[in-house]
Coordinates of N, CA and C in Angstrom, one line a residue:
M161 N 44.6 4.6 21.3 CA 45.4 5.7 20.6 C 44.6 7.0 20.9
S162 N 45.3 8.0 21.4 CA 44.6 9.3 21.6 C 44.4 10.1 20.4
L163 N 43.6 11.0 20.5 CA 43.3 11.9 19.3 C 44.5 12.7 18.9
K164 N 45.3 13.1 19.9 CA 46.6 13.9 19.6 C 47.5 13.0 18.9
T165 N 47.7 11.8 19.2 CA 48.6 10.9 18.5 C 48.1 10.6 17.1
F166 N 46.8 10.4 17.0 CA 46.2 10.2 15.7 C 46.5 11.4 14.8
H167 N 46.3 12.6 15.3 CA 46.5 13.9 14.5 C 47.9 14.0 14.2
T168 N 48.8 13.7 15.1 CA 50.3 13.8 14.8 C 50.7 12.9 13.7
R169 N 50.2 11.7 13.7 CA 50.5 10.7 12.7 C 50.0 11.1 11.3
A170 N 48.7 11.6 11.4 CA 48.1 12.1 10.1 C 48.9 13.3 9.5
A171 N 49.3 14.2 10.4 CA 50.1 15.3 9.9 C 51.5 14.9 9.3
Q172 N 52.1 13.9 9.9 CA 53.4 13.3 9.4 C 53.1 12.6 8.1
S173 N 52.1 11.9 7.9 CA 51.7 11.2 6.7 C 51.5 12.2 5.6
L174 N 50.8 13.3 5.9 CA 50.5 14.3 4.9 C 51.8 15.0 4.4
A175 N 52.6 15.3 5.4 CA 53.9 15.9 5.0 C 54.7 15.0 4.1
G176 N 54.7 13.7 4.4 CA 55.4 12.7 3.6 C 54.9 12.6 2.2
L177 N 53.5 12.7 2.1 CA 52.9 12.7 0.8 C 53.2 13.9 -0.1
R178 N 53.3 15.0 0.6 CA 53.7 16.2 -0.2 C 55.1 16.2 -0.7
Q179 N 55.9 15.4 -0.1 CA 57.3 15.3 -0.6 C 57.5 14.2 -1.7
V180 N 56.5 13.5 -2.0 CA 56.6 12.4 -3.1 C 57.1 13.0 -4.4
P181 N 56.5 14.1 -4.9 CA 57.0 14.6 -6.3 C 58.5 14.9 -6.2
A182 N 59.0 15.5 -5.1 CA 60.4 15.8 -5.1 C 61.2 14.6 -5.0
R183 N 60.8 13.5 -4.3 CA 61.5 12.3 -4.3 C 61.5 11.6 -5.7
I184 N 60.4 11.6 -6.4 CA 60.3 11.1 -7.7 C 61.3 11.8 -8.7
A185 N 61.3 13.1 -8.6 CA 62.2 13.9 -9.5 C 63.6 13.6 -9.1
A186 N 63.9 13.5 -7.9 CA 65.3 13.2 -7.5 C 65.8 11.8 -8.1
R187 N 64.9 10.8 -8.1 CA 65.2 9.5 -8.6 C 65.4 9.6 -10.2
I188 N 64.5 10.3 -10.8 CA 64.5 10.4 -12.3 C 65.8 11.1 -12.8
F189 N 66.2 12.2 -12.1 CA 67.4 12.9 -12.6 C 68.6 12.6 -11.8
R190 N 68.6 11.6 -10.9 CA 69.7 11.2 -10.1 C 70.4 12.4 -9.4
V191 N 69.5 13.0 -8.6 CA 70.0 14.2 -7.8 C 69.8 13.7 -6.4
D192 N 70.7 14.3 -5.5 CA 70.6 14.0 -4.1 C 69.2 14.3 -3.6
Q193 N 68.6 13.4 -2.8 CA 67.2 13.6 -2.3 C 67.1 14.8 -1.4
A194 N 68.2 15.1 -0.6 CA 68.1 16.3 0.2 C 68.1 17.6 -0.6
L195 N 68.8 17.6 -1.7 CA 68.7 18.8 -2.6 C 67.4 18.9 -3.2
A196 N 66.7 17.8 -3.6 CA 65.4 17.9 -4.2 C 64.4 18.4 -3.1
L197 N 64.5 17.9 -1.9 CA 63.6 18.4 -0.9 C 63.8 19.8 -0.5
E198 N 65.1 20.3 -0.7 CA 65.4 21.7 -0.5 C 64.8 22.5 -1.6
M199 N 64.8 22.0 -2.8 CA 64.1 22.7 -3.9 C 62.6 22.8 -3.7
H200 N 62.1 21.7 -3.2 CA 60.6 21.7 -2.9 C 60.3 22.7 -1.8
A201 N 61.1 22.8 -0.8 CA 60.9 23.7 0.3 C 61.0 25.2 -0.2
W202 N 62.0 25.4 -1.1 CA 62.2 26.8 -1.6 C 61.0 27.2 -2.4
I203 N 60.4 26.3 -3.3 CA 59.3 26.6 -4.1 C 58.0 26.8 -3.2
S204 N 57.9 26.0 -2.1 CA 56.7 26.1 -1.3 C 56.7 27.4 -0.5
Q205 N 57.9 27.9 -0.1 CA 58.0 29.2 0.6 C 57.6 30.4 -0.2
A206 N 57.7 30.3 -1.5 CA 57.4 31.4 -2.5 C 58.2 32.6 -2.1
V207 N 59.5 32.4 -1.9 CA 60.4 33.5 -1.7 C 60.7 34.2 -3.0
S208 N 60.7 35.5 -3.0 CA 60.9 36.3 -4.2 C 62.4 36.6 -4.5
G209 N 63.2 36.0 -3.8 CA 64.7 36.2 -3.9 C 65.2 35.5 -5.1
P210 N 66.5 35.7 -5.3 CA 67.2 35.0 -6.4 C 67.2 33.5 -6.2
L211 N 67.3 32.8 -7.4 CA 67.4 31.3 -7.4 C 68.7 30.9 -6.9
P212 N 68.8 30.0 -5.9 CA 70.1 29.5 -5.4 C 70.9 28.9 -6.6
E213 N 72.2 29.1 -6.6 CA 73.1 28.6 -7.6 C 73.1 27.0 -7.7
T214 N 72.9 26.4 -6.6 CA 72.9 24.9 -6.6 C 71.8 24.3 -7.4
F215 N 70.7 25.1 -7.6 CA 69.6 24.6 -8.4 C 69.7 24.7 -9.9
M216 N 70.8 25.4 -10.4 CA 70.9 25.7 -11.8 C 72.0 24.9 -12.5
H217 N 72.7 24.0 -11.9 CA 73.8 23.3 -12.5 C 73.6 21.8 -12.6
G218 N 74.0 21.2 -13.7 CA 73.9 19.8 -13.9 C 72.5 19.2 -13.9
N219 N 72.3 18.1 -13.3 CA 71.0 17.5 -13.3 C 70.0 18.2 -12.3
A220 N 70.5 19.1 -11.5 CA 69.7 19.8 -10.6 C 68.7 20.8 -11.4
A221 N 69.1 21.3 -12.5 CA 68.2 22.2 -13.3 C 66.9 21.5 -13.8
P222 N 67.0 20.4 -14.5 CA 65.8 19.7 -14.9 C 65.0 19.2 -13.7
C223 N 65.7 18.8 -12.6 CA 65.0 18.3 -11.4 C 64.2 19.5 -10.8
F224 N 64.8 20.7 -10.8 CA 64.1 21.8 -10.2 C 62.9 22.2 -11.1
A225 N 63.0 22.1 -12.4 CA 61.9 22.3 -13.3 C 60.8 21.4 -13.1
L226 N 61.1 20.1 -12.9 CA 60.0 19.1 -12.7 C 59.3 19.3 -11.3
I227 N 60.1 19.7 -10.3 CA 59.5 19.9 -9.0 C 58.6 21.2 -9.0
S228 N 59.0 22.2 -9.8 CA 58.2 23.4 -9.9 C 56.9 23.1 -10.7
I229 N 57.0 22.2 -11.7 CA 55.7 21.8 -12.4 C 54.8 21.1 -11.4
A230 N 55.4 20.2 -10.6 CA 54.6 19.4 -9.7 C 54.0 20.3 -8.6
A231 N 54.7 21.4 -8.2 CA 54.1 22.2 -7.2 C 53.0 23.2 -7.8
R232 N 53.2 23.6 -9.0 CA 52.3 24.6 -9.6 C 51.1 23.9 -10.3
K233 N 51.4 22.8 -11.0 CA 50.4 22.1 -11.8 C 50.4 20.6 -11.5
P234 N 49.9 20.2 -10.3 CA 50.0 18.8 -10.0 C 49.3 17.8 -10.9
T235 N 48.2 18.3 -11.5 CA 47.5 17.4 -12.5 C 48.4 17.1 -13.7
V236 N 49.1 18.0 -14.2 CA 50.0 17.8 -15.3 C 51.1 16.9 -14.9
F237 N 51.7 17.0 -13.7 CA 52.7 16.2 -13.3 C 52.3 14.7 -13.1
W238 N 51.2 14.5 -12.4 CA 50.7 13.1 -12.2 C 50.1 12.5 -13.5
G239 N 49.5 13.3 -14.4 CA 49.1 12.9 -15.7 C 50.2 12.4 -16.6
A240 N 51.3 13.2 -16.5 CA 52.5 12.8 -17.3 C 53.1 11.5 -16.8
L241 N 53.2 11.4 -15.5 CA 53.7 10.1 -14.9 C 52.9 8.9 -15.2
A242 N 51.6 9.1 -15.3 CA 50.7 8.0 -15.7 C 50.8 7.7 -17.2
A243 N 51.0 8.7 -18.0 CA 51.1 8.6 -19.4 C 52.3 7.8 -19.9
I244 N 53.4 8.0 -19.2 CA 54.7 7.4 -19.6 C 54.6 5.9 -19.7
P245 N 54.1 5.2 -18.7 CA 54.0 3.7 -18.8 C 52.8 3.3 -19.7
A246 N 51.8 4.2 -19.8 CA 50.6 3.8 -20.6 C 50.8 3.9 -22.1
L247 N 51.8 4.7 -22.5 CA 52.0 4.9 -24.0 C 52.3 3.6 -24.7
P248 N 53.3 2.7 -24.2 CA 53.5 1.5 -25.0 C 52.2 0.6 -25.0
L249 N 51.5 0.6 -23.9 CA 50.3 -0.2 -23.8 C 49.2 0.3 -24.8
L250 N 49.1 1.6 -24.9 CA 48.1 2.1 -25.9 C 48.6 1.9 -27.3
L251 N 49.9 2.0 -27.6 CA 50.4 1.7 -28.9 C 50.2 0.2 -29.3
G252 N 50.4 -0.7 -28.3 CA 50.1 -2.1 -28.5 C 48.7 -2.4 -28.8
L253 N 47.8 -1.8 -28.1 CA 46.4 -2.0 -28.3 C 45.9 -1.5 -29.7
R254 N 46.5 -0.4 -30.2 CA 46.2 0.1 -31.5 C 46.5 -0.9 -32.6
W255 N 47.6 -1.6 -32.5 CA 48.0 -2.6 -33.5 C 47.3 -3.9 -33.4
I256 N 46.6 -4.1 -32.4 CA 45.9 -5.4 -32.3 C 44.6 -5.5 -33.0

């Protein structure tokens, strides 16, 4: 395997990892994954223009909020995702 191929695969893997929060938010709020990735791209570009209308209606609004939290404060996002399944476990341990 050449160094160029290795670098290309590593770049593709990194790009895929950066899209994970958008994919998770799309599953949680049952939004089209393409729309969630578009939201993620819009936040990543840091455009100072108006917010697109498709991001403000229905389940897209909370999905956009979660993606923006994941982009701006990733530790809060990942900590919250870890805390959700841990809460019943911690409550169970307290009563034992």
